[in-house]
Short mmCIF file of C-alpha atoms in Angstrom, two decimals:
data_model
loop_
_atom_site.label_atom_id
_atom_site.label_comp_id
_atom_site.label_asym_id
_atom_site.label_seq_id
_atom_site.Cartn_x
_atom_site.Cartn_y
_atom_site.Cartn_z
CA ALA A 6 -14.38 15.77 -17.70
CA GLN A 7 -11.96 13.83 -15.72
CA LYS A 8 -8.68 15.60 -15.00
CA ILE A 9 -6.95 12.35 -14.28
CA THR A 10 -7.81 9.02 -15.99
CA GLN A 11 -6.43 5.84 -15.02
CA THR A 12 -7.90 3.13 -17.39
CA GLN A 13 -6.83 -0.06 -15.73
CA PRO A 14 -9.20 -0.88 -12.71
CA GLY A 15 -6.93 -3.90 -12.02
CA MET A 16 -3.58 -5.34 -13.17
CA PHE A 17 -1.99 -8.72 -12.54
CA VAL A 18 1.72 -9.08 -13.03
CA GLN A 19 4.46 -11.95 -12.31
CA GLU A 20 6.97 -11.69 -9.56
CA LYS A 21 10.19 -10.21 -10.85
CA GLU A 22 8.82 -8.80 -14.34
CA ALA A 23 8.14 -5.12 -15.10
CA VAL A 24 4.56 -3.54 -15.32
CA THR A 25 3.34 -0.28 -16.48
CA LEU A 26 0.30 1.53 -14.99
CA ASP A 27 -1.29 3.99 -17.16
CA CYS A 28 -2.26 7.50 -16.32
CA THR A 29 -3.56 10.34 -18.49
CA TYR A 30 -4.33 13.73 -17.67
CA ASP A 31 -6.01 16.80 -18.82
CA THR A 32 -5.09 20.31 -18.06
CA SER A 33 -4.42 23.79 -20.13
CA ASP A 34 -1.91 24.80 -17.59
CA GLN A 35 1.76 24.95 -18.86
CA SER A 36 3.07 24.51 -15.32
CA TYR A 37 1.88 21.54 -13.44
CA GLY A 38 2.95 18.45 -11.34
CA LEU A 39 2.13 14.86 -11.36
CA PHE A 40 2.65 12.37 -8.56
CA TRP A 41 2.15 8.77 -8.12
CA TYR A 42 1.13 7.36 -4.56
CA LYS A 43 0.90 3.56 -3.43
CA GLN A 44 -1.86 2.46 -1.10
CA PRO A 45 -1.64 -1.03 0.51
CA SER A 46 -4.36 -2.57 2.11
CA SER A 47 -3.67 -1.29 5.40
CA GLY A 48 -4.75 2.11 4.00
CA GLU A 49 -1.86 4.75 4.14
CA MET A 50 -0.85 6.51 1.18
CA ILE A 51 2.60 6.17 0.37
CA PHE A 52 4.45 8.92 -2.13
CA LEU A 53 6.59 7.24 -4.59
CA ILE A 54 7.66 9.85 -7.41
CA TYR A 55 7.06 13.19 -8.86
CA GLN A 56 7.38 14.57 -12.30
CA GLY A 57 7.16 18.20 -13.04
CA SER A 58 5.97 19.57 -16.58
CA TYR A 59 9.07 21.37 -17.06
CA ASP A 60 11.33 18.49 -16.31
CA GLU A 61 13.29 17.40 -19.26
CA GLN A 62 14.17 13.88 -17.89
CA ASN A 63 11.97 11.23 -16.79
CA ALA A 64 11.76 10.81 -13.10
CA THR A 65 13.11 7.58 -11.50
CA GLU A 66 13.14 6.70 -7.95
CA GLY A 67 14.76 3.10 -7.26
CA ARG A 68 12.63 0.48 -9.09
CA TYR A 69 9.87 3.23 -9.89
CA SER A 70 10.25 5.34 -13.08
CA LEU A 71 7.81 7.54 -14.73
CA ASN A 72 7.21 7.45 -18.60
CA PHE A 73 6.42 10.97 -19.07
CA GLN A 74 4.92 11.86 -22.74
CA LYS A 75 4.01 15.60 -22.41
CA ALA A 76 2.53 15.76 -25.95
CA ARG A 77 0.29 12.88 -25.21
CA LYS A 78 -0.43 13.98 -21.95
CA SER A 79 0.44 10.74 -20.16
CA ALA A 80 2.53 9.97 -16.97
CA ASN A 81 2.78 6.03 -16.79
CA LEU A 82 4.41 4.52 -13.95
CA VAL A 83 6.86 1.74 -14.50
CA ILE A 84 7.63 -0.68 -11.81
CA SER A 85 10.53 -2.93 -12.58
CA ALA A 86 11.28 -6.27 -10.87
CA SER A 87 7.81 -6.36 -9.30
CA GLN A 88 7.90 -7.80 -5.70
CA LEU A 89 4.87 -9.45 -3.70
CA GLY A 90 5.12 -6.47 -1.54
CA ASP A 91 4.15 -4.11 -4.40
CA SER A 92 0.30 -5.42 -4.65
CA ALA A 93 -1.71 -2.49 -3.59
CA MET A 94 -3.60 0.27 -5.30
CA TYR A 95 -1.81 2.88 -7.22
CA PHE A 96 -3.05 6.55 -7.52
CA CYS A 97 -2.05 9.10 -10.03
CA ALA A 98 -2.40 12.68 -9.16
CA MET A 99 -1.81 15.97 -10.71
CA ARG A 100 -1.39 19.55 -9.27
CA GLU A 101 -1.94 22.59 -11.51
CA VAL A 102 -0.49 25.92 -10.60
CA TYR A 103 -2.96 28.15 -12.04
CA GLY A 104 -6.04 25.72 -12.79
CA GLY A 105 -9.19 25.58 -10.87
CA SER A 106 -8.15 23.11 -8.03
CA GLN A 107 -6.04 26.31 -6.19
CA GLY A 108 -2.94 24.08 -6.37
CA ASN A 109 -4.31 21.13 -4.68
CA LEU A 110 -4.01 17.65 -5.92
CA ILE A 111 -6.41 16.05 -8.07
CA PHE A 112 -6.45 12.17 -7.89
CA GLY A 113 -7.45 9.29 -10.45
CA LYS A 114 -9.55 6.47 -9.11
CA GLY A 115 -6.70 4.14 -8.96
CA THR A 116 -5.45 0.87 -10.33
CA LYS A 117 -5.35 -2.42 -8.25
CA LEU A 118 -2.10 -4.17 -8.86
CA SER A 119 -1.77 -7.82 -7.93
CA VAL A 120 1.82 -9.52 -7.98
CA LYS A 121 1.61 -13.29 -8.55
CA PRO A 122 4.33 -15.66 -7.11
CA ASP B 18 10.18 9.97 14.12
CA GLY B 19 8.31 12.61 12.09
CA GLY B 20 5.02 11.92 10.83
CA ILE B 21 1.16 12.31 10.78
CA THR B 22 -0.98 10.55 13.44
CA GLN B 23 -4.48 10.26 12.98
CA SER B 24 -6.99 8.81 15.63
CA PRO B 25 -9.02 7.02 16.25
CA LYS B 26 -8.49 4.34 13.72
CA TYR B 27 -11.88 3.26 13.53
CA LEU B 28 -14.93 5.42 14.58
CA PHE B 29 -18.73 4.79 14.77
CA ARG B 30 -21.35 7.52 14.56
CA LYS B 31 -24.81 7.54 15.82
CA GLU B 32 -27.67 9.26 13.90
CA GLY B 33 -27.61 12.89 14.73
CA GLN B 34 -24.13 12.69 16.21
CA ASN B 35 -21.16 14.97 15.43
CA VAL B 36 -17.65 13.25 15.70
CA THR B 37 -14.40 14.72 15.53
CA LEU B 38 -11.38 13.04 13.94
CA SER B 39 -8.10 13.99 14.97
CA CYS B 40 -5.04 14.65 12.90
CA GLU B 41 -1.53 15.68 14.30
CA GLN B 42 1.73 16.29 12.44
CA ASN B 43 5.22 16.95 13.83
CA LEU B 44 6.78 17.50 10.50
CA ASN B 45 6.59 21.33 10.96
CA HIS B 46 4.51 21.48 7.78
CA ASP B 47 2.16 24.66 7.04
CA ALA B 48 -0.34 23.30 4.67
CA MET B 49 -2.49 20.38 5.88
CA TYR B 50 -5.47 18.83 4.33
CA TRP B 51 -8.41 16.41 4.70
CA TYR B 52 -9.49 13.71 2.24
CA ARG B 53 -12.38 11.36 1.92
CA GLN B 54 -12.03 8.07 0.06
CA ASP B 55 -15.20 5.95 -0.83
CA PRO B 56 -14.55 2.33 -1.72
CA GLY B 57 -13.09 1.75 -5.24
CA GLN B 58 -12.53 5.36 -5.47
CA GLY B 59 -9.74 8.18 -5.36
CA LEU B 60 -9.27 10.64 -2.86
CA ARG B 61 -11.56 13.74 -2.81
CA LEU B 62 -10.62 16.75 -1.10
CA ILE B 63 -12.70 18.13 2.03
CA TYR B 64 -10.96 21.13 3.59
CA TYR B 65 -7.47 22.55 3.45
CA SER B 66 -5.30 24.92 5.39
CA GLN B 67 -2.49 26.59 4.08
CA ILE B 68 -1.53 28.29 7.18
CA VAL B 69 -2.68 28.43 10.77
CA ASN B 70 -5.95 30.00 11.66
CA ASP B 71 -6.71 29.75 7.87
CA PHE B 72 -8.72 27.16 6.06
CA GLN B 73 -10.55 26.88 2.62
CA LYS B 74 -13.29 24.32 1.45
CA GLY B 75 -12.33 21.72 -1.00
CA ASP B 76 -14.78 19.90 -3.37
CA ILE B 77 -17.02 18.10 -0.78
CA ALA B 78 -16.86 20.52 2.38
CA GLU B 79 -20.67 20.13 2.84
CA GLY B 80 -21.56 18.45 6.33
CA TYR B 81 -18.07 18.89 7.60
CA SER B 82 -16.10 21.60 9.61
CA VAL B 83 -12.49 22.02 10.60
CA SER B 84 -10.20 24.29 12.62
CA ARG B 85 -6.61 25.34 12.56
CA GLU B 86 -5.69 26.81 15.75
CA LYS B 87 -2.00 25.21 16.09
CA LYS B 88 0.37 24.70 13.28
CA GLU B 89 0.46 20.79 14.21
CA SER B 90 -3.20 20.20 14.33
CA PHE B 91 -6.18 19.81 11.94
CA PRO B 92 -9.14 18.25 13.37
CA LEU B 93 -12.14 17.44 11.25
CA THR B 94 -15.76 17.12 12.40
CA VAL B 95 -18.38 15.05 10.54
CA THR B 96 -21.66 16.93 11.35
CA SER B 97 -25.00 15.43 11.58
CA ALA B 98 -25.63 17.31 8.27
CA GLN B 99 -23.53 14.76 6.48
CA LYS B 100 -25.95 12.26 5.41
CA ASN B 101 -23.45 9.81 4.08
CA PRO B 102 -20.37 9.77 6.36
CA THR B 103 -19.39 6.04 6.00
CA ALA B 104 -15.92 6.46 4.42
CA PHE B 105 -12.35 6.28 4.74
CA TYR B 106 -10.72 9.53 6.16
CA LEU B 107 -7.02 10.52 5.29
CA CYS B 108 -5.19 13.36 6.65
CA ALA B 109 -2.17 14.90 4.79
CA SER B 110 0.34 17.76 5.16
CA SER B 111 3.15 19.45 3.13
CA MET B 112 5.78 21.78 3.76
CA VAL B 113 3.99 24.38 1.81
CA ALA B 114 0.62 24.53 -0.33
CA GLY B 115 1.55 23.77 -4.10
CA GLY B 116 4.83 23.39 -5.62
CA ASN B 117 6.60 20.13 -6.30
CA GLN B 118 6.57 19.16 -2.54
CA PRO B 119 4.66 15.83 -2.15
CA GLN B 120 1.94 15.61 0.67
CA HIS B 121 2.49 13.22 3.33
CA PHE B 122 -0.46 10.99 4.84
CA GLY B 123 -1.58 9.57 8.10
CA ASP B 124 -2.95 5.93 8.24
CA GLY B 125 -6.46 7.03 8.01
CA THR B 126 -9.67 6.89 10.06
CA ARG B 127 -12.43 4.61 8.94
CA LEU B 128 -15.78 5.90 9.75
CA SER B 129 -18.86 3.89 10.14
CA ILE B 130 -22.73 4.56 10.82
CA LEU B 131 -24.17 2.66 13.79
#
């Protein structure tokens, strides 16, 4: 079974609008962390935002926020006021503290976001 | 500026040849990682090292080897045993392994078969 599922292979959003990128995860750990990364066409991976499983507040970093619903095991990324430079691949990743991944990151397959002018 | 430097940006391998991808970091991070990315896919872990002179296999280590003789350096060798090496390779580091510290990535090396 996939540990991280990103169900949207591609998304389009109009410039200046908000967009939500979906991520669901599967773990039996009580302690884990969720990360979102952006990968522009140039290839580097850019860290965007982190949410810990015990964090009570949803994480926010500038225009990025994480809609964390623990009971549903979802950690959706919300980008507000989209810009042309937001066009990229976006990856959700999870780190389990005690799971079989030895504390390493497990990545989803990504969502390609295209921002239209 | 602190960061992770991968070289070369593009690399070509002939049949039966070993090639080595360089990864250097000046972030003073203990942990380093190598990932492979195939088109349209997420990242898969090849090897990781939590501390100097120690490393562990990741999910797809077959056909690859690494060394960690210095804290700053974690080179990856793609051996001739790796039958399908064409991919994008990313090196990353983090302050320590695990925890809530994000991994920081280099710009990647694109490896192709001649």
